[in-house]
Amino acid sequence: GNSVTQMEGPVTLSEEAFLTINCTYTATGYPSLFWYVQYPGEGLQLLLKATKADDKGSNKGFEATYRKETTSFHLEKGSVQVSDSAVYFCALSDYGQNFVFGPGTRLSVLP
Amino acid sequence: NAGVTQTPKFQVLKTGQSMTLQCAQDMNHNSMYWYRQDPGMGLRLIYYSASEGTTDKGEVPNGYNVSRLNKREFSLRLESAAPSQTSVYFCASSLGTSGYEQYFGPGTRLTVT
């Protein structure tokens, strides 16, 4: 079946550091890929998405590129802020009735 | 445009009590979902409704029932609450089930004592 694997957390960075959170997936066909962010005490918010190979999703300084050859969708940000501290979920939706979330990666950014 | 709303925000139940969690969306979405989130377990799908008039079991349906009341509303019922159902419950909606992003409500924090 479909699955999403994310790097284990927690990830702790200093403010202005470069962020990468790795995400790889297993799916048949050509799923859509998503990154969600969850701030403490809140629901999940869609951060960015990509619907086909080589698409780059971007939002709020975050970027991720849909790489079909490596089945990856790594999240990057050039300079993180304390306000980026949250849990980040990679997810996929394929053309069946499957929406699969990764386990989440907790990011802590220190001032 | 409120998006996805959930009531209540917090609830404490005693073992054996029943309750219904309410969810509504104003985005004219066809599909709606109920998840639970537990520490270290990520998100687990309880039930979903692909379209008005249909409901299907997810990964962890035991102990729950759902009703798709109309296109906007999707409720989750606990008939006889158990401590194992202590969790944070999220409702979500999407335009469809294939390839579309889901939009989440703020969650209901349920404690069963």
PDB file of C-alpha atoms in Angstrom:
ATOM      1  CA  GLY A   1       0.000   0.000   0.000  1.00  0.00           C
ATOM      2  CA  ASN A   2       0.885   3.650  -0.062  1.00  0.00           C
ATOM      3  CA  SER A   3       3.161   5.056   2.602  1.00  0.00           C
ATOM      4  CA  VAL A   4       5.054   8.198   3.581  1.00  0.00           C
ATOM      5  CA  THR A   5       8.333   8.212   5.485  1.00  0.00           C
ATOM      6  CA  GLN A   6       9.762  11.298   7.171  1.00  0.00           C
ATOM      7  CA  MET A   7      12.995  11.927   8.965  1.00  0.00           C
ATOM      8  CA  GLU A   8      12.861  11.326  12.675  1.00  0.00           C
ATOM      9  CA  GLY A   9      12.668  14.341  14.895  1.00  0.00           C
ATOM     10  CA  PRO A  10      12.915  16.405  16.843  1.00  0.00           C
ATOM     11  CA  VAL A  11      14.973  18.764  14.734  1.00  0.00           C
ATOM     12  CA  THR A  12      16.532  21.650  16.647  1.00  0.00           C
ATOM     13  CA  LEU A  13      18.028  24.594  14.767  1.00  0.00           C
ATOM     14  CA  SER A  14      19.231  28.075  15.550  1.00  0.00           C
ATOM     15  CA  GLU A  15      17.404  31.032  14.064  1.00  0.00           C
ATOM     16  CA  GLU A  16      18.482  31.795  10.467  1.00  0.00           C
ATOM     17  CA  ALA A  17      19.764  28.239   9.894  1.00  0.00           C
ATOM     18  CA  PHE A  18      18.916  26.265   6.761  1.00  0.00           C
ATOM     19  CA  LEU A  19      16.167  23.681   7.135  1.00  0.00           C
ATOM     20  CA  THR A  20      15.680  20.386   5.340  1.00  0.00           C
ATOM     21  CA  ILE A  21      13.077  17.825   6.372  1.00  0.00           C
ATOM     22  CA  ASN A  22      13.272  14.689   4.279  1.00  0.00           C
ATOM     23  CA  CYS A  23      10.167  12.960   2.949  1.00  0.00           C
ATOM     24  CA  THR A  24       9.967   9.891   0.729  1.00  0.00           C
ATOM     25  CA  TYR A  25       6.885   8.078  -0.425  1.00  0.00           C
ATOM     26  CA  THR A  26       5.667   4.799  -1.853  1.00  0.00           C
ATOM     27  CA  ALA A  27       2.652   4.923  -4.141  1.00  0.00           C
ATOM     28  CA  THR A  28       1.309   3.490  -7.350  1.00  0.00           C
ATOM     29  CA  GLY A  29       0.704   5.962 -10.110  1.00  0.00           C
ATOM     30  CA  TYR A  30       1.212   9.698  -9.708  1.00  0.00           C
ATOM     31  CA  PRO A  31       0.009  10.980  -6.358  1.00  0.00           C
ATOM     32  CA  SER A  32      -0.333  14.591  -5.305  1.00  0.00           C
ATOM     33  CA  LEU A  33       2.081  15.548  -2.524  1.00  0.00           C
ATOM     34  CA  PHE A  34       1.591  17.934   0.375  1.00  0.00           C
ATOM     35  CA  TRP A  35       3.302  19.470   3.361  1.00  0.00           C
ATOM     36  CA  TYR A  36       1.181  20.429   6.353  1.00  0.00           C
ATOM     37  CA  VAL A  37       2.218  22.392   9.445  1.00  0.00           C
ATOM     38  CA  GLN A  38       0.707  22.080  12.903  1.00  0.00           C
ATOM     39  CA  TYR A  39       1.389  24.772  15.496  1.00  0.00           C
ATOM     40  CA  PRO A  40       0.894  23.916  19.182  1.00  0.00           C
ATOM     41  CA  GLY A  41      -2.763  23.486  20.091  1.00  0.00           C
ATOM     42  CA  GLU A  42      -3.993  23.956  16.530  1.00  0.00           C
ATOM     43  CA  GLY A  43      -5.169  21.905  13.582  1.00  0.00           C
ATOM     44  CA  LEU A  44      -3.116  21.093  10.514  1.00  0.00           C
ATOM     45  CA  GLN A  45      -2.669  23.817   7.916  1.00  0.00           C
ATOM     46  CA  LEU A  46      -1.739  23.186   4.322  1.00  0.00           C
ATOM     47  CA  LEU A  47       1.730  24.644   3.763  1.00  0.00           C
ATOM     48  CA  LEU A  48       2.360  23.744   0.127  1.00  0.00           C
ATOM     49  CA  LYS A  49       1.546  21.158  -2.502  1.00  0.00           C
ATOM     50  CA  ALA A  50       2.689  19.711  -5.828  1.00  0.00           C
ATOM     51  CA  THR A  51       0.544  17.690  -8.177  1.00  0.00           C
ATOM     52  CA  LYS A  52       2.984  16.341 -10.773  1.00  0.00           C
ATOM     53  CA  ALA A  53       6.618  15.430 -11.241  1.00  0.00           C
ATOM     54  CA  ASP A  54       9.108  18.339 -11.138  1.00  0.00           C
ATOM     55  CA  ASP A  55       6.480  20.722  -9.726  1.00  0.00           C
ATOM     56  CA  LYS A  56       7.809  22.985  -6.992  1.00  0.00           C
ATOM     57  CA  GLY A  57       5.428  24.028  -4.233  1.00  0.00           C
ATOM     58  CA  SER A  58       6.288  27.118  -2.234  1.00  0.00           C
ATOM     59  CA  ASN A  59       4.775  29.218   0.542  1.00  0.00           C
ATOM     60  CA  LYS A  60       6.075  31.470   3.337  1.00  0.00           C
ATOM     61  CA  GLY A  61       9.696  30.834   2.311  1.00  0.00           C
ATOM     62  CA  PHE A  62       9.275  27.048   2.346  1.00  0.00           C
ATOM     63  CA  GLU A  63       9.821  25.013  -0.822  1.00  0.00           C
ATOM     64  CA  ALA A  64       9.538  21.380  -1.888  1.00  0.00           C
ATOM     65  CA  THR A  65      10.067  19.768  -5.298  1.00  0.00           C
ATOM     66  CA  TYR A  66       8.209  16.643  -6.478  1.00  0.00           C
ATOM     67  CA  ARG A  67      10.974  14.226  -7.501  1.00  0.00           C
ATOM     68  CA  LYS A  68       9.479  11.136  -9.096  1.00  0.00           C
ATOM     69  CA  GLU A  69      12.831   9.498  -9.841  1.00  0.00           C
ATOM     70  CA  THR A  70      13.717   9.463  -6.140  1.00  0.00           C
ATOM     71  CA  THR A  71      10.099   9.381  -4.865  1.00  0.00           C
ATOM     72  CA  SER A  72      10.883  12.329  -2.615  1.00  0.00           C
ATOM     73  CA  PHE A  73       9.356  15.640  -1.578  1.00  0.00           C
ATOM     74  CA  HIS A  74      11.860  17.237   0.810  1.00  0.00           C
ATOM     75  CA  LEU A  75      10.877  20.435   2.607  1.00  0.00           C
ATOM     76  CA  GLU A  76      13.430  23.278   2.656  1.00  0.00           C
ATOM     77  CA  LYS A  77      13.680  26.798   3.998  1.00  0.00           C
ATOM     78  CA  GLY A  78      16.702  29.015   3.665  1.00  0.00           C
ATOM     79  CA  SER A  79      16.471  30.842   6.997  1.00  0.00           C
ATOM     80  CA  VAL A  80      14.189  29.601   9.761  1.00  0.00           C
ATOM     81  CA  GLN A  81      12.599  31.774  12.422  1.00  0.00           C
ATOM     82  CA  VAL A  82      11.483  31.002  15.950  1.00  0.00           C
ATOM     83  CA  SER A  83       7.910  31.265  14.687  1.00  0.00           C
ATOM     84  CA  ASP A  84       8.523  28.246  12.400  1.00  0.00           C
ATOM     85  CA  SER A  85       8.653  25.959  15.444  1.00  0.00           C
ATOM     86  CA  ALA A  86       5.907  23.412  14.805  1.00  0.00           C
ATOM     87  CA  VAL A  87       5.273  19.849  13.656  1.00  0.00           C
ATOM     88  CA  TYR A  88       5.531  19.262   9.906  1.00  0.00           C
ATOM     89  CA  PHE A  89       3.667  16.453   8.120  1.00  0.00           C
ATOM     90  CA  CYS A  90       4.334  15.146   4.646  1.00  0.00           C
ATOM     91  CA  ALA A  91       1.306  13.583   2.943  1.00  0.00           C
ATOM     92  CA  LEU A  92       0.132  12.129  -0.331  1.00  0.00           C
ATOM     93  CA  SER A  93      -3.187  11.661  -2.073  1.00  0.00           C
ATOM     94  CA  ASP A  94      -3.470   9.228  -4.930  1.00  0.00           C
ATOM     95  CA  TYR A  95      -6.204   8.499  -7.413  1.00  0.00           C
ATOM     96  CA  GLY A  96      -7.947   5.990  -5.233  1.00  0.00           C
ATOM     97  CA  GLN A  97      -9.432   6.893  -1.892  1.00  0.00           C
ATOM     98  CA  ASN A  98      -6.113   7.140  -0.136  1.00  0.00           C
ATOM     99  CA  PHE A  99      -4.765  10.107   1.778  1.00  0.00           C
ATOM    100  CA  VAL A 100      -1.661   9.081   3.706  1.00  0.00           C
ATOM    101  CA  PHE A 101       0.198  11.164   6.293  1.00  0.00           C
ATOM    102  CA  GLY A 102       3.739  10.719   7.464  1.00  0.00           C
ATOM    103  CA  PRO A 103       4.394  10.529  11.214  1.00  0.00           C
ATOM    104  CA  GLY A 104       5.376  14.197  11.514  1.00  0.00           C
ATOM    105  CA  THR A 105       8.670  15.910  12.310  1.00  0.00           C
ATOM    106  CA  ARG A 106       8.875  18.316  15.233  1.00  0.00           C
ATOM    107  CA  LEU A 107      10.984  21.406  14.559  1.00  0.00           C
ATOM    108  CA  SER A 108      12.277  23.640  17.338  1.00  0.00           C
ATOM    109  CA  VAL A 109      14.021  26.888  16.393  1.00  0.00           C
ATOM    110  CA  LEU A 110      16.080  28.557  19.106  1.00  0.00           C
ATOM    111  CA  PRO A 111      16.708  32.311  19.208  1.00  0.00           C
TER     112      PRO A 111
ATOM    113  CA  ASN B   1     -15.684  32.050   5.180  1.00  0.00           C
ATOM    114  CA  ALA B   2     -15.027  30.004   8.354  1.00  0.00           C
ATOM    115  CA  GLY B   3     -13.578  26.918   6.628  1.00  0.00           C
ATOM    116  CA  VAL B   4     -13.980  23.844   8.846  1.00  0.00           C
ATOM    117  CA  THR B   5     -15.516  24.343  12.285  1.00  0.00           C
ATOM    118  CA  GLN B   6     -15.729  21.837  15.122  1.00  0.00           C
ATOM    119  CA  THR B   7     -17.667  21.793  18.373  1.00  0.00           C
ATOM    120  CA  PRO B   8     -16.965  21.460  21.188  1.00  0.00           C
ATOM    121  CA  LYS B   9     -13.320  22.503  21.593  1.00  0.00           C
ATOM    122  CA  PHE B  10     -12.865  20.577  24.849  1.00  0.00           C
ATOM    123  CA  GLN B  11     -14.849  17.798  26.513  1.00  0.00           C
ATOM    124  CA  VAL B  12     -14.438  15.592  29.549  1.00  0.00           C
ATOM    125  CA  LEU B  13     -16.505  12.413  29.726  1.00  0.00           C
ATOM    126  CA  LYS B  14     -16.815   9.591  32.206  1.00  0.00           C
ATOM    127  CA  THR B  15     -16.391   6.033  31.011  1.00  0.00           C
ATOM    128  CA  GLY B  16     -19.621   4.798  29.439  1.00  0.00           C
ATOM    129  CA  GLN B  17     -21.033   8.214  28.589  1.00  0.00           C
ATOM    130  CA  SER B  18     -21.919   9.096  25.038  1.00  0.00           C
ATOM    131  CA  MET B  19     -21.356  12.232  23.014  1.00  0.00           C
ATOM    132  CA  THR B  20     -21.401  13.586  19.481  1.00  0.00           C
ATOM    133  CA  LEU B  21     -18.680  15.718  17.938  1.00  0.00           C
ATOM    134  CA  GLN B  22     -19.947  18.141  15.348  1.00  0.00           C
ATOM    135  CA  CYS B  23     -18.170  19.281  12.207  1.00  0.00           C
ATOM    136  CA  ALA B  24     -19.264  21.676   9.477  1.00  0.00           C
ATOM    137  CA  GLN B  25     -17.576  23.099   6.381  1.00  0.00           C
ATOM    138  CA  ASP B  26     -18.577  26.033   4.213  1.00  0.00           C
ATOM    139  CA  MET B  27     -16.305  25.359   1.227  1.00  0.00           C
ATOM    140  CA  ASN B  28     -18.835  23.250  -0.725  1.00  0.00           C
ATOM    141  CA  HIS B  29     -16.540  20.249  -0.404  1.00  0.00           C
ATOM    142  CA  ASN B  30     -17.790  16.803  -1.316  1.00  0.00           C
ATOM    143  CA  SER B  31     -15.602  14.726   1.017  1.00  0.00           C
ATOM    144  CA  MET B  32     -15.222  14.854   4.787  1.00  0.00           C
ATOM    145  CA  TYR B  33     -13.064  12.962   7.284  1.00  0.00           C
ATOM    146  CA  TRP B  34     -12.602  12.253  10.973  1.00  0.00           C
ATOM    147  CA  TYR B  35      -9.125  11.649  12.403  1.00  0.00           C
ATOM    148  CA  ARG B  36      -7.723  11.119  15.833  1.00  0.00           C
ATOM    149  CA  GLN B  37      -4.269  12.264  16.876  1.00  0.00           C
ATOM    150  CA  ASP B  38      -2.422  10.633  19.755  1.00  0.00           C
ATOM    151  CA  PRO B  39       1.128  11.343  20.938  1.00  0.00           C
ATOM    152  CA  GLY B  40       3.605   9.291  18.941  1.00  0.00           C
ATOM    153  CA  MET B  41       0.860   7.849  16.691  1.00  0.00           C
ATOM    154  CA  GLY B  42       0.427  10.594  14.139  1.00  0.00           C
ATOM    155  CA  LEU B  43      -2.970  10.991  12.498  1.00  0.00           C
ATOM    156  CA  ARG B  44      -5.243   7.985  12.138  1.00  0.00           C
ATOM    157  CA  LEU B  45      -8.366   7.975   9.998  1.00  0.00           C
ATOM    158  CA  ILE B  46     -11.525   6.922  11.837  1.00  0.00           C
ATOM    159  CA  TYR B  47     -14.224   7.320   9.165  1.00  0.00           C
ATOM    160  CA  TYR B  48     -14.689   9.280   5.995  1.00  0.00           C
ATOM    161  CA  SER B  49     -17.480  10.320   3.686  1.00  0.00           C
ATOM    162  CA  ALA B  50     -16.482  10.490   0.043  1.00  0.00           C
ATOM    163  CA  SER B  51     -19.709  12.247  -0.886  1.00  0.00           C
ATOM    164  CA  GLU B  52     -23.058  13.135   0.642  1.00  0.00           C
ATOM    165  CA  GLY B  53     -24.935   9.960   1.486  1.00  0.00           C
ATOM    166  CA  THR B  54     -21.876   7.702   1.808  1.00  0.00           C
ATOM    167  CA  THR B  55     -19.635   6.793   4.726  1.00  0.00           C
ATOM    168  CA  ASP B  56     -16.751   4.339   4.996  1.00  0.00           C
ATOM    169  CA  LYS B  57     -14.508   2.980   7.713  1.00  0.00           C
ATOM    170  CA  GLY B  58     -10.960   4.139   8.066  1.00  0.00           C
ATOM    171  CA  GLU B  59      -8.076   2.655   9.984  1.00  0.00           C
ATOM    172  CA  VAL B  60      -9.575   2.789  13.514  1.00  0.00           C
ATOM    173  CA  PRO B  61     -13.415   2.754  13.353  1.00  0.00           C
ATOM    174  CA  ASN B  62     -14.197   0.592  16.391  1.00  0.00           C
ATOM    175  CA  GLY B  63     -16.186   2.404  19.067  1.00  0.00           C
ATOM    176  CA  TYR B  64     -17.339   5.192  16.737  1.00  0.00           C
ATOM    177  CA  ASN B  65     -20.236   5.928  14.428  1.00  0.00           C
ATOM    178  CA  VAL B  66     -20.655   8.745  11.934  1.00  0.00           C
ATOM    179  CA  SER B  67     -23.453  10.552  10.156  1.00  0.00           C
ATOM    180  CA  ARG B  68     -23.171  12.669   7.044  1.00  0.00           C
ATOM    181  CA  LEU B  69     -26.127  14.876   7.830  1.00  0.00           C
ATOM    182  CA  ASN B  70     -25.920  16.883   4.599  1.00  0.00           C
ATOM    183  CA  LYS B  71     -23.176  18.177   2.354  1.00  0.00           C
ATOM    184  CA  ARG B  72     -21.913  20.609   5.013  1.00  0.00           C
ATOM    185  CA  GLU B  73     -22.042  18.514   8.188  1.00  0.00           C
ATOM    186  CA  PHE B  74     -20.360  15.309   9.337  1.00  0.00           C
ATOM    187  CA  SER B  75     -20.729  14.168  12.944  1.00  0.00           C
ATOM    188  CA  LEU B  76     -18.813  11.605  14.984  1.00  0.00           C
ATOM    189  CA  ARG B  77     -20.536   9.739  17.806  1.00  0.00           C
ATOM    190  CA  LEU B  78     -19.027   7.864  20.713  1.00  0.00           C
ATOM    191  CA  GLU B  79     -21.765   5.575  22.045  1.00  0.00           C
ATOM    192  CA  SER B  80     -19.972   4.382  25.180  1.00  0.00           C
ATOM    193  CA  ALA B  81     -16.764   6.274  25.797  1.00  0.00           C
ATOM    194  CA  ALA B  82     -13.640   4.449  26.976  1.00  0.00           C
ATOM    195  CA  PRO B  83     -10.357   5.867  28.341  1.00  0.00           C
ATOM    196  CA  SER B  84      -8.637   4.601  25.165  1.00  0.00           C
ATOM    197  CA  GLN B  85     -10.673   7.189  23.260  1.00  0.00           C
ATOM    198  CA  THR B  86      -8.919  10.056  25.037  1.00  0.00           C
ATOM    199  CA  SER B  87      -7.425  11.927  22.117  1.00  0.00           C
ATOM    200  CA  VAL B  88      -7.570  15.008  19.944  1.00  0.00           C
ATOM    201  CA  TYR B  89     -10.138  14.653  17.172  1.00  0.00           C
ATOM    202  CA  PHE B  90      -9.838  16.499  13.880  1.00  0.00           C
ATOM    203  CA  CYS B  91     -12.399  16.901  11.158  1.00  0.00           C
ATOM    204  CA  ALA B  92     -11.240  17.656   7.619  1.00  0.00           C
ATOM    205  CA  SER B  93     -12.806  18.232   4.236  1.00  0.00           C
ATOM    206  CA  SER B  94     -11.682  18.164   0.610  1.00  0.00           C
ATOM    207  CA  LEU B  95     -13.131  18.740  -2.822  1.00  0.00           C
ATOM    208  CA  GLY B  96     -12.829  15.013  -3.522  1.00  0.00           C
ATOM    209  CA  THR B  97     -10.912  11.966  -2.387  1.00  0.00           C
ATOM    210  CA  SER B  98      -8.490  11.697  -5.288  1.00  0.00           C
ATOM    211  CA  GLY B  99      -5.521  14.017  -5.427  1.00  0.00           C
ATOM    212  CA  TYR B 100      -7.044  16.917  -3.469  1.00  0.00           C
ATOM    213  CA  GLU B 101      -5.716  18.629  -0.368  1.00  0.00           C
ATOM    214  CA  GLN B 102      -7.623  18.370   2.889  1.00  0.00           C
ATOM    215  CA  TYR B 103      -8.547  21.313   5.081  1.00  0.00           C
ATOM    216  CA  PHE B 104      -8.652  20.787   8.824  1.00  0.00           C
ATOM    217  CA  GLY B 105     -10.705  22.099  11.700  1.00  0.00           C
ATOM    218  CA  PRO B 106      -9.160  23.288  14.984  1.00  0.00           C
ATOM    219  CA  GLY B 107      -9.780  20.008  16.810  1.00  0.00           C
ATOM    220  CA  THR B 108     -11.693  18.710  19.824  1.00  0.00           C
ATOM    221  CA  ARG B 109      -9.687  17.682  22.867  1.00  0.00           C
ATOM    222  CA  LEU B 110     -11.522  14.784  24.529  1.00  0.00           C
ATOM    223  CA  THR B 111     -10.620  13.248  27.868  1.00  0.00           C
ATOM    224  CA  VAL B 112     -12.382  10.114  29.090  1.00  0.00           C
ATOM    225  CA  THR B 113     -11.907   9.362  32.797  1.00  0.00           C
TER     226      THR B 113
END
